[in-house]
Coordinates of C-alpha atoms in Angstrom, one line a residue:
X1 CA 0.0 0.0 0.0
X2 CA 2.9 2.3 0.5
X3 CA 4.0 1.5 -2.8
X4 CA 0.6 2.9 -3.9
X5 CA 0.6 5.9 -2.7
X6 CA 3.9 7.2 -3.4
X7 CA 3.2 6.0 -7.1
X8 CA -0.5 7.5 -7.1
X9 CA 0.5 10.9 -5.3
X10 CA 3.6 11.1 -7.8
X11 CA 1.7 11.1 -10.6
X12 CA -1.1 13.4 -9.3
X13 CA 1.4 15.6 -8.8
X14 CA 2.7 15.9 -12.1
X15 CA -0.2 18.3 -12.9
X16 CA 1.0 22.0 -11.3
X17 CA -2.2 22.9 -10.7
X18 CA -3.0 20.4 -7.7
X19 CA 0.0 20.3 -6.4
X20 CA -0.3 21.8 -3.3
X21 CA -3.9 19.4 -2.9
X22 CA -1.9 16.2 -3.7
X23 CA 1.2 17.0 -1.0
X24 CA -1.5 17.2 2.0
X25 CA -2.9 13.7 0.6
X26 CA 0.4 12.5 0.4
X27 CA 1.1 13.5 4.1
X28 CA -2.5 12.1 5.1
X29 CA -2.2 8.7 3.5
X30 CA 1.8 8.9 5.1
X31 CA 0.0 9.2 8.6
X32 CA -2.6 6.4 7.5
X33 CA 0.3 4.1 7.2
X34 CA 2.5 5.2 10.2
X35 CA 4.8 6.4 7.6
X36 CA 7.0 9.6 8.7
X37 CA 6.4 11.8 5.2
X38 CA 10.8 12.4 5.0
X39 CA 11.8 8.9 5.9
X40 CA 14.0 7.0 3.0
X41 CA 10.6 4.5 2.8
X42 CA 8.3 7.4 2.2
X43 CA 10.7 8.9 -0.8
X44 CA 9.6 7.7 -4.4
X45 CA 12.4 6.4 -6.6
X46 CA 11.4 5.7 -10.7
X47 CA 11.4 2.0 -10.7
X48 CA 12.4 2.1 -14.8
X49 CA 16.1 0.7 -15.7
X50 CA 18.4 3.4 -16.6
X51 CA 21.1 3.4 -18.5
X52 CA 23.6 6.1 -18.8
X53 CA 26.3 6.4 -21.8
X54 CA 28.7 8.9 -20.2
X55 CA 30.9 11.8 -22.5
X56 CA 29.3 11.3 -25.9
X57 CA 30.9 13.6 -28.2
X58 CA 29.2 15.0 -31.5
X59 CA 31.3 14.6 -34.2
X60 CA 30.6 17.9 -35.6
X61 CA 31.0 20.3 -32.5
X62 CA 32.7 18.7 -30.1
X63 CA 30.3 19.1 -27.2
X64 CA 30.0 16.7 -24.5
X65 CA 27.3 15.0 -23.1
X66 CA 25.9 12.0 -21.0
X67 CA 23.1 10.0 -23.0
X68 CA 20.7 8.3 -20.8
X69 CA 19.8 5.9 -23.5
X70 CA 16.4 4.9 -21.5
X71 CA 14.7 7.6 -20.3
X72 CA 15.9 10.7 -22.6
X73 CA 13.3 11.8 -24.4
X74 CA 14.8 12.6 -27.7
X75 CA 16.2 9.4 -28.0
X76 CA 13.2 7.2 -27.2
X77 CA 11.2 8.7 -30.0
X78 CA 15.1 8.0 -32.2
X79 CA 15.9 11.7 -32.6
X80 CA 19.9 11.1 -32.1
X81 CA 20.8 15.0 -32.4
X82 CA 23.3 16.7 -30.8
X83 CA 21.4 19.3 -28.2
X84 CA 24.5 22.0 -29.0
X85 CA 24.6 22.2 -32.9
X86 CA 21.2 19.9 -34.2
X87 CA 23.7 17.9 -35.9
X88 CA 23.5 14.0 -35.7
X89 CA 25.2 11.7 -33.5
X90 CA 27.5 9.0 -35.1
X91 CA 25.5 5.7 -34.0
X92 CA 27.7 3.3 -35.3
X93 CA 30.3 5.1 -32.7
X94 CA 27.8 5.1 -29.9
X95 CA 27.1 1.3 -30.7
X96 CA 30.9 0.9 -30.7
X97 CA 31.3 2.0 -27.5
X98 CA 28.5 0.1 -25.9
X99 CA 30.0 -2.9 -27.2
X100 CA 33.5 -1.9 -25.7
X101 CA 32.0 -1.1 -22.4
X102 CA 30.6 -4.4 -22.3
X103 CA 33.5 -6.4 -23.8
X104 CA 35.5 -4.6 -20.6
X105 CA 33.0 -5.5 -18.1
X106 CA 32.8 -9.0 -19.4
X107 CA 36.5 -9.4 -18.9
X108 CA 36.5 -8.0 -15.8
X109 CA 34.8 -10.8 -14.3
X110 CA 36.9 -13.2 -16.1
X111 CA 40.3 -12.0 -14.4
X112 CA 38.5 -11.2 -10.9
X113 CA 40.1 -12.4 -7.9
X114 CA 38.7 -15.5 -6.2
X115 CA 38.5 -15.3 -2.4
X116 CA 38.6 -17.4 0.5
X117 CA 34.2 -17.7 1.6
X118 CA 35.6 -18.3 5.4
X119 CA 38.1 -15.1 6.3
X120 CA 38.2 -12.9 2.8
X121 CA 41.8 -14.3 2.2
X122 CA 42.5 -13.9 -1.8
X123 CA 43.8 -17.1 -3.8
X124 CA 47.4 -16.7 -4.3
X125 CA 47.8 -20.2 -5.8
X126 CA 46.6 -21.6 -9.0
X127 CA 46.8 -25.3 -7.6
X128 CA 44.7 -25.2 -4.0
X129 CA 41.4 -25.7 -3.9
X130 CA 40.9 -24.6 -0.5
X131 CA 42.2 -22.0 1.6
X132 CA 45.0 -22.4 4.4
X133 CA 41.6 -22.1 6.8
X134 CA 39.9 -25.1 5.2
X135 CA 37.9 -22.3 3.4
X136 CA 35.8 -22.6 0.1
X137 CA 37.0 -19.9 -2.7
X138 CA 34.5 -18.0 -4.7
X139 CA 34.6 -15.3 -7.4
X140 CA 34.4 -11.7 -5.4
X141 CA 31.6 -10.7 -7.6
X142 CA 28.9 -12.7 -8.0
X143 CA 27.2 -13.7 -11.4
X144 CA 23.9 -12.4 -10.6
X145 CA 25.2 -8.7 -10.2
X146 CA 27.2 -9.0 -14.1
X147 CA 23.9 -9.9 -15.5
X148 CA 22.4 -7.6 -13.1
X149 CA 24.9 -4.6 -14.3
X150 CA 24.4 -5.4 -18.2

């Protein structure tokens, strides 16, 4: 229910006009749930994925910007323009680098360290299975959190 409201009360208040009606329901339906109205619980967060493509550079300016491939506006309906000059971004460069980011982050995980599950020891030998301590290794990142992270 808490859920609810702070996605019902966030969209209400998108409209100016009943803004000021919609932050006194907010705080009501806060004090119906025994919710203080500034705790971390109470604060909405957008529950879309996000994806930010950090220092794109138009290829005809040279101005800088982050893309936020997912929730720009521009870009969702595929209007790739520089917001400087009007001039096009280079999408097979912006695809290149996507791909490059992910090729890095892939090997990453390849070459992390393995560490000891029992006291946080890293494996300094190729040939033991187990730690000095009797300990299980495992990778220091888990799997979940790279497919999580791509």
């Amino acid at each position: 229910s808490l859920e609810f409201v702070k996605f019902v009360t966030h969209v209400m208040a998108l409209d100016k006009s009943a803004a000021k009606d919609v932050e006194v329901l907010r705080k009501q339906m806060y004090r119906l749930l025994n919710v203080a109205a500034f705790s971390d619980e109470a604060q909405f967060k957008n529950p879309c994925l996000t994806y930010i493509l950090p220092d794109v550079i138009c290829s005809y300016c040279n101005h800088c910007r982050d893309l936020d491939l997912c929730r720009d506006p521009d870009l969702i309906v595929h209007n790739w323009k520089c917001t400087h000059c009007e001039h096009q971004y280079d999408k097979s460069a912006i695809e290149a680098s996507l791909v490059q980011l992910i090729c890095k982050r892939h090997t990453n995980y390849q070459v992390q360290d393995l560490v000891c599950k029992r006291c946080g020891d890293v494996k300094v030998s190729n040939m033991v299975e187990y730690c000095k301590c009797s300990g299980v290794y495992e990778n220091r990142s888990k799997a979940v959190d790279f497919r999580t992270d791509l």
